[in-house]
Coordinates of C-alpha atoms and ligand atoms in Angstrom, one line a residue:
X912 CA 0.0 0.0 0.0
X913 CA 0.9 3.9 -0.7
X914 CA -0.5 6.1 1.9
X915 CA 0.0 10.1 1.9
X916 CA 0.3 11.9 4.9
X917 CA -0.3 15.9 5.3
X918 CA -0.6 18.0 8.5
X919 CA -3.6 21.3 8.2
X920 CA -4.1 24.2 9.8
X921 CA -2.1 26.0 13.0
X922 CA 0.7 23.9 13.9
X923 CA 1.4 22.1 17.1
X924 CA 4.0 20.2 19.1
X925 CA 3.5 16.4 18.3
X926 CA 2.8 16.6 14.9
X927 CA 6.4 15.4 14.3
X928 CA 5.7 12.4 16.6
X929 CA 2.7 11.4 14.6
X930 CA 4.2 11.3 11.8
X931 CA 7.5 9.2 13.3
X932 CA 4.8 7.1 14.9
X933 CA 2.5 6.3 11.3
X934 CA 6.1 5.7 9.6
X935 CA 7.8 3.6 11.7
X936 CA 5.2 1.0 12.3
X937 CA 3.5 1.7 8.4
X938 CA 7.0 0.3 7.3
X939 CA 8.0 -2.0 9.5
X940 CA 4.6 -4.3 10.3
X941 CA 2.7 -3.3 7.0
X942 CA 5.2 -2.5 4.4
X943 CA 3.5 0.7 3.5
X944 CA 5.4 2.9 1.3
X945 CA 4.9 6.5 2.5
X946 CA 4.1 10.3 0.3
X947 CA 4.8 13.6 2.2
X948 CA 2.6 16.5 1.2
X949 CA 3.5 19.8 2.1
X950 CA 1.4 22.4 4.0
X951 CA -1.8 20.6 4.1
X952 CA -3.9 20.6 1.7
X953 CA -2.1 22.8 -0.7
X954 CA 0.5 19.5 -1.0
X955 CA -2.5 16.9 -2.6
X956 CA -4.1 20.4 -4.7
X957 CA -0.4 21.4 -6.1
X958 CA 0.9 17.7 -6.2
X959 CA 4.1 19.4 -3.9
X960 CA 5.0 16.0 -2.3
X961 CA 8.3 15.4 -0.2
X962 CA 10.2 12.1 0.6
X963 CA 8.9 10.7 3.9
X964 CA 10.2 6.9 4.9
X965 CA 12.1 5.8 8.2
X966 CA 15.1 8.3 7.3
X967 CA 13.2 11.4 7.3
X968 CA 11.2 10.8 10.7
X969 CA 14.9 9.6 12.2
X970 CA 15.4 12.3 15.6
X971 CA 12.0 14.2 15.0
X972 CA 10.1 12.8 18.1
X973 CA 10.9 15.9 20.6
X974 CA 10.8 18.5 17.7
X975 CA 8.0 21.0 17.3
X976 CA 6.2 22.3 14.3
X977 CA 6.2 20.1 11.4
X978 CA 8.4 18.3 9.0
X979 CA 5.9 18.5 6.5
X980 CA 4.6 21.8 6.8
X981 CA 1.2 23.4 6.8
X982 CA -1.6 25.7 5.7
X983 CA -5.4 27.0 6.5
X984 CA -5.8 25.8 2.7
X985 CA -9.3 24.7 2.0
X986 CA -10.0 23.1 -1.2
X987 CA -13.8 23.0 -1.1
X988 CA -13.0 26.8 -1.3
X989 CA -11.0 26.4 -4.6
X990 CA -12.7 25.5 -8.1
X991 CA -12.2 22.2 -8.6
X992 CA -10.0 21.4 -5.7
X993 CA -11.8 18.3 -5.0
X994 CA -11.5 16.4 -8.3
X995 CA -7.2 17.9 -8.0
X996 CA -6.8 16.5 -4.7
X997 CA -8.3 12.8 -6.2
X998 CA -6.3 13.1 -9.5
X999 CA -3.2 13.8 -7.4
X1000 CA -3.6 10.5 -5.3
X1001 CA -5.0 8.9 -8.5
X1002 CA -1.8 9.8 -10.5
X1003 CA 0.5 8.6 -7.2
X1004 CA -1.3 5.3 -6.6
X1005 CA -1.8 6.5 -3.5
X1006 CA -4.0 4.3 -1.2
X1007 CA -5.3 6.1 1.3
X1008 CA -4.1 8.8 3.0
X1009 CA -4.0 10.2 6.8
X1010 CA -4.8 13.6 7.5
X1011 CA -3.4 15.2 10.8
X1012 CA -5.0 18.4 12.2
X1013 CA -7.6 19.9 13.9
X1014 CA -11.8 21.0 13.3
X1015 CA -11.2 22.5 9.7
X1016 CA -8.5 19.7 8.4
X1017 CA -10.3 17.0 9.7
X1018 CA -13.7 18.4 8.3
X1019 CA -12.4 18.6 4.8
X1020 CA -11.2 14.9 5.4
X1021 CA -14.7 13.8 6.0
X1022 CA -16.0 15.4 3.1
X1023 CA -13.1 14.1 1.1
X1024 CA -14.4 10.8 2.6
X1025 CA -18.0 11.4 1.3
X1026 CA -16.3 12.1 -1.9
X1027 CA -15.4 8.5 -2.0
X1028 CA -11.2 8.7 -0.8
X1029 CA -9.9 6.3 1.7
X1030 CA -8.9 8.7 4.6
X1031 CA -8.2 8.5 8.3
X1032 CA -8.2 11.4 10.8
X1033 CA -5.4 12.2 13.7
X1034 CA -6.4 15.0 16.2
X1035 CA -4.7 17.7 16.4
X1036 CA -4.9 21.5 18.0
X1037 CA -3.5 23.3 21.0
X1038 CA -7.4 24.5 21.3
X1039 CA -8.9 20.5 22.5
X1040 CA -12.1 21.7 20.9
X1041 CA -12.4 18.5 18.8
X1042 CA -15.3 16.3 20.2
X1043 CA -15.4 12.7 20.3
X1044 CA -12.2 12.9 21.8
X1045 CA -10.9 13.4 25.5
X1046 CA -7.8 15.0 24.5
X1047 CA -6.3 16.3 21.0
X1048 CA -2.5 16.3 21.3
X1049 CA 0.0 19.8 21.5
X1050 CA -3.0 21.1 24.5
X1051 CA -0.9 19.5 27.2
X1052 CA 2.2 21.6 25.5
X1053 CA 0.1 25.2 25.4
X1054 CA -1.2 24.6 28.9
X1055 CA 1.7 23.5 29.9
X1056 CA 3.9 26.9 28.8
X1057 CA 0.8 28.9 29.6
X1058 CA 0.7 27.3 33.0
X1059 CA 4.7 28.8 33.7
X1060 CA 3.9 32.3 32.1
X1061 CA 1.3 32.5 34.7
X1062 CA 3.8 31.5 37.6
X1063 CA 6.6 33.8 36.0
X1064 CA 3.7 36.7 36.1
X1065 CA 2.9 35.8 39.4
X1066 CA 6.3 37.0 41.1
X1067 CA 6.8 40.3 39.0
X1068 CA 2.9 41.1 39.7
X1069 CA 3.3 40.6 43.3
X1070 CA 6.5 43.1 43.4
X1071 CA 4.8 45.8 41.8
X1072 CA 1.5 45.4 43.0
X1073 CA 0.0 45.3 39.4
X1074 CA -2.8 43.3 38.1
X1075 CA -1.8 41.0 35.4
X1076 CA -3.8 40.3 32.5
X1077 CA -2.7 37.2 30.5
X1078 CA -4.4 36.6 27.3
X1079 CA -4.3 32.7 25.9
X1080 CA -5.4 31.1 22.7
X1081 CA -7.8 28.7 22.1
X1082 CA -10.1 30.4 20.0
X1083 CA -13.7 29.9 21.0
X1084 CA -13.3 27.7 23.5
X1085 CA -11.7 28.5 26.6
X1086 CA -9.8 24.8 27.8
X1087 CA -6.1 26.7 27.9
X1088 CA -7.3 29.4 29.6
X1089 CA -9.4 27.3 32.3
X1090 CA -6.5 24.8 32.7
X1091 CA -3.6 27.3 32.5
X1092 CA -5.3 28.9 35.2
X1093 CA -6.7 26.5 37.6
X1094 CA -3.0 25.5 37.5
X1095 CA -1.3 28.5 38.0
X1096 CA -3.8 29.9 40.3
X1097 CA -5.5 32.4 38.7
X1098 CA -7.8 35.0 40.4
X1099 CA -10.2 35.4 37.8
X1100 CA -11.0 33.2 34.4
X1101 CA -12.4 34.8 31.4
X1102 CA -13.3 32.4 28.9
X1103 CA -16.1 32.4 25.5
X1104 CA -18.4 29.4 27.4
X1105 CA -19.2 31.3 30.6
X1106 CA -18.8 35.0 30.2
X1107 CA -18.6 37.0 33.5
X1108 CA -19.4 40.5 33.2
X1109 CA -16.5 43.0 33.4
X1110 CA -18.1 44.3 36.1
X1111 CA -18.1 41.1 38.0
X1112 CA -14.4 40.8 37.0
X1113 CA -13.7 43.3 38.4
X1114 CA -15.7 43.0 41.4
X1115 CA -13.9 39.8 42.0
X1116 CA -10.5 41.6 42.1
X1117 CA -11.7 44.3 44.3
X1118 CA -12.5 41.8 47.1
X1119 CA -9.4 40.1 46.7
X1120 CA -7.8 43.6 47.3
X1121 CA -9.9 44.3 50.1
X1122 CA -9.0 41.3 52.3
X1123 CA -5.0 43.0 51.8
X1124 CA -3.6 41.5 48.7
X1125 CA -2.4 43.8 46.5
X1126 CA -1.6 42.2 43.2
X1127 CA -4.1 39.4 40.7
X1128 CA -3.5 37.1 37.9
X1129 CA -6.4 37.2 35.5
X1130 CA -6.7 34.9 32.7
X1131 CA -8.7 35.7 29.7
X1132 CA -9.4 33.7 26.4
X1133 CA -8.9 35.3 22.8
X1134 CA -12.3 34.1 22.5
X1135 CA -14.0 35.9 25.8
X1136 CA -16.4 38.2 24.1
X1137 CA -16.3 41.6 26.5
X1138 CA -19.6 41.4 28.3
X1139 CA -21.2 43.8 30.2
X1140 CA -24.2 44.2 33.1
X1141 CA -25.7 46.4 30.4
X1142 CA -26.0 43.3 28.3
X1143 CA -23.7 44.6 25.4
X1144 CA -21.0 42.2 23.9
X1145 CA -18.1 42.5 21.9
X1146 CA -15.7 40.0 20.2
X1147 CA -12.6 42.0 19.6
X1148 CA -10.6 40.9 16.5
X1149 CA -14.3 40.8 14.9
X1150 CA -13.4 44.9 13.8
X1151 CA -10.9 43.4 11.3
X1152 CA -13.0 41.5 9.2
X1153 CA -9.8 39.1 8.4
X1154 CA -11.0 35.7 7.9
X1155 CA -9.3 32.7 6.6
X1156 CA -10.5 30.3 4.0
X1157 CA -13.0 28.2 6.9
X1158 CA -14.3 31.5 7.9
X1159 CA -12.2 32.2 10.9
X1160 CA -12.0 35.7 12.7
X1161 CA -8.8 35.9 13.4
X1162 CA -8.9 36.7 16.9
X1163 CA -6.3 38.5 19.9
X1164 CA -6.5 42.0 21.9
X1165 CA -9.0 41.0 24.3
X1166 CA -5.9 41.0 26.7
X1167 CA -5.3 44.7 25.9
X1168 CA -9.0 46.2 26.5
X1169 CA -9.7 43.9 29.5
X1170 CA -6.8 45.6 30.9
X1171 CA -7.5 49.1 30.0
X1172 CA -11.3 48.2 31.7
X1173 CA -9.8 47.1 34.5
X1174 CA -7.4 49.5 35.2
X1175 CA -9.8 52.6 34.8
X1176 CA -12.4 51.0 37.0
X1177 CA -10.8 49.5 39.6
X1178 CA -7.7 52.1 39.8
X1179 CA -5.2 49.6 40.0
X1180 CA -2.2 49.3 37.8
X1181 CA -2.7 46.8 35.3
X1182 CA -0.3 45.7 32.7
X1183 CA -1.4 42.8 29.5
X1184 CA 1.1 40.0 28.5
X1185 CA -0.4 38.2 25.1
X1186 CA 1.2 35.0 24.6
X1187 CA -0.1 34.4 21.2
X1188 CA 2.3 31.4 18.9
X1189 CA 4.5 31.2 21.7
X1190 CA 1.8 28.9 23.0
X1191 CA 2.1 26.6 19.8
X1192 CA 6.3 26.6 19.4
X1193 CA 8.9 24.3 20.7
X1194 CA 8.9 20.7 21.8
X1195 CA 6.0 18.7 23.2
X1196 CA 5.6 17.6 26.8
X1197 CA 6.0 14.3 27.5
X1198 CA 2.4 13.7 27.7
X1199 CA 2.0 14.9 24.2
X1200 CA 4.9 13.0 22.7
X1201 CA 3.3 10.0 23.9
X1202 CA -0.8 10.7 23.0
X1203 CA 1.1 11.4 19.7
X1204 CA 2.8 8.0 19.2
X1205 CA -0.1 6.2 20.3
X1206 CA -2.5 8.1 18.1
X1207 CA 0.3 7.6 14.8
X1208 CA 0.2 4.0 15.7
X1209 CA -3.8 3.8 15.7
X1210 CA -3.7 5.5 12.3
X1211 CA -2.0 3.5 10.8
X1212 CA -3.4 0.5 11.8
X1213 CA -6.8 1.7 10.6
X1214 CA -5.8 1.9 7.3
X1215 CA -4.5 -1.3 7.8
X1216 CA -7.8 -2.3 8.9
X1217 CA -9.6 -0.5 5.6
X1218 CA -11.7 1.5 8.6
X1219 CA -11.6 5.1 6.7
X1220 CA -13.9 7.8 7.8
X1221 CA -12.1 7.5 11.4
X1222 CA -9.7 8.9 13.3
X1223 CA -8.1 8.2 16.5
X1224 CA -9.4 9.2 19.7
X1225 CA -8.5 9.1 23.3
X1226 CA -11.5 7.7 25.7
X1227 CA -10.0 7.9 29.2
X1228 CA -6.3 6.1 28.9
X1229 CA -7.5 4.5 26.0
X1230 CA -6.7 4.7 22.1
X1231 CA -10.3 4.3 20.3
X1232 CA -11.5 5.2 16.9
X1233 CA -14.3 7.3 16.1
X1234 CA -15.9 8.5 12.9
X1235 CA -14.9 11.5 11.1
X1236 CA -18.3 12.8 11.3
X1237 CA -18.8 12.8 15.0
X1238 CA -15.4 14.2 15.7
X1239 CA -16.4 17.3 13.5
X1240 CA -20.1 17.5 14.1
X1241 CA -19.7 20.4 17.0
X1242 CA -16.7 21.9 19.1
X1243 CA -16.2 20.6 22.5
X1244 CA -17.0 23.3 24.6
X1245 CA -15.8 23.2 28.3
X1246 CA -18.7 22.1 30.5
X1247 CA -20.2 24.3 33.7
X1248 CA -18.7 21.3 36.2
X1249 CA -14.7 22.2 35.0
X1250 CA -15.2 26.6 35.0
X1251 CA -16.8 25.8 39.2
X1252 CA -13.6 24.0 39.9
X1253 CA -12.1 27.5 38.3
X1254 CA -14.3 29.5 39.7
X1255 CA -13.8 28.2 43.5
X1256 CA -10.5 30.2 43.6
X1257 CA -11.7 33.9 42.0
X1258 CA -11.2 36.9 43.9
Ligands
F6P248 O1 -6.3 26.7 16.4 C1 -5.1 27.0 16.9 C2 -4.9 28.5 17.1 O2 -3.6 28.6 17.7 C3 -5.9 29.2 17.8 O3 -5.8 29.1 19.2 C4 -5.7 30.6 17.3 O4 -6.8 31.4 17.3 C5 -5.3 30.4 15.9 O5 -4.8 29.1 15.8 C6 -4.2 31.3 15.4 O6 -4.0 31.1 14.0 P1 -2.8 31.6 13.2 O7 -1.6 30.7 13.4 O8 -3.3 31.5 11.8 O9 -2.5 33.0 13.6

């Protein structure tokens, strides 16, 4: 068999470590030959393939980004993208092929699917907002550098007596900022699910300063819309009209106007740190590197298996599959139960 592999949308740490992980047991229990495409799904649209067998996935499994590169390329936006992407794997006697990424990717795989081409999923995004899946790899990484820009904060907030306003990615779903900051002890959680009022924000951060501590850590999601008692809200980033080719705002600066907001009605000094890609660079964490592996092994023994239309999920400690339908049907919002656990530490 000939399988091509591709990684979509916003890079990650792991995606190297999937990829080791399909190769190395592809070749060695099914004999697969392997195709690289490059970023996404421009590589299948342009026919831009690169070599990929046991030599190029040698020394990759702690390396971030990916060997492969990627793109937000969506061919159901492009004229005839559909019927280039199956004459490119047509003309390569290609297989199948396994598609690594996150909501957008992995939708355009399960069209592709309906289309009639053998295809398996692998979940990816810093974001976790896939569903029919506990965890997507590279979230344990953002959280996990999120989590020590929060303690790093901590110390130079405390010194200055400054509120600290730290805004995290994760688009509109707020499972970095919730974990980030239940680890790293955050007075106050902003995130897209459960908007609390800038009011009550800042209510919450007046207590704490009334019962004698003089500095907060306040965590806020790109995708917090600013709410208000009045009932007015505002996605900032929406001004700019930019979207990508699934229709994405992009999103960031809800860090700065929080911090303005809270700084002019609370009168305490308030200062913004925006993490932004930093979130998404370097190498995985442990945990990643080996949700990674296991997921790249499960691919590749469902195309082994013929059982396209999946993709690999994690169900408690275990590796499952799941179809490509379910895992893209909704995002996975985080529920009431994990924002009370937040929530039991504000102010
Ligand atoms: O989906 C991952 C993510 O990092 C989001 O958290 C963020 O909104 C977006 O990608 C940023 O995208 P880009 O890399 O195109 O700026």
């Amino acid at each position: 068999m000939r399988i091509g592999v591709l990684t979509g949308g916003g890079d990650c740490p792991g995606l190297n470590a999937v990829i080791r992980a399909v190769v190395r047991k592809g070749v060695a229990e099914y004999g697969y030959d392997f195709v690289g495409f490059r970023d996404g799904w421009r590589g299948p649209l342009e026919r831009e393939t690169v070599p990929l067998g046991i030599q190029q996935v040698r020394g990759i499994l702690p390396r971030g980004g990916t060997i492969l590169g990627t793109s937000r390329t969506n061919p159901f936006k492009i004229e005839g993208g559909v019927e280039r992407i199956e004459a490119t794997l047509r003309d390569l006697g290609l297989d199948a092929l396994i598609a690594i990424g996150g909501e957008d990717t992995l939708g355009v795989a399960k069209r592709l699917y309906d289309h009639g081409v053998n295809v398996v999923g692998v979940p990816k995004t810093i974001d976790n907002d896939l569903a029919a899946t506990d965890y997507t790899f590279g979230f344990d990484t953002a959280v996990t550098i999120a989590t020590e820009a929060i303690d790093r904060l901590h110390t130079t907030a405390e010194s200055h007596n400054r509120v600290m306003v730290v805004e995290v990615m994760g688009r509109h779903t707020g499972w970095i900022a919730v974990m980030s900051g239940i680890a790293g002890g955050a007075d106050v959680i902003l995130i897209p699910e459960q908007p609390i009022t800038v009011e009550q924000a800042c209510s919450e951060i007046r207590r704490r300063h009334e019962r004698g501590l003089d500095f907060s850590i306040v965590v806020v999601s790109e995708g917090y819309e600013l709410t208000y008692d009045s009932g007015e809200r505002r996605l900032v980033g929406e001004q700019a009209r930019e979207t990508d080719q699934f229709g994405h705002v992009k999103l960031g600066g809800v860090g700065g106007e929080l911090a303005r907001e809270i700084e002019e009605r609370t009168g305490f000094e308030t200062r913004v740190t925006v993490l932004g890609h930093v979130q998404r660079g370097g190498s995985p964490t442990p945990r990643d590197r080996v949700l990674a592996t296991r997921y790249g092994l499960k691919a590749a023994d469902l195309v082994d298996e013929g059982r396209f239309g999946r993709m690999a999920a994690l169900h408690g400690d275990d590796i499952v599959d799941v179809s490509l339908e379910e895992a893209t049907a909704e995002l996975k919002t985080v529920p009431p139960e994990w924002y009370e656990v937040a929530k039991a530490f504000f102010g």
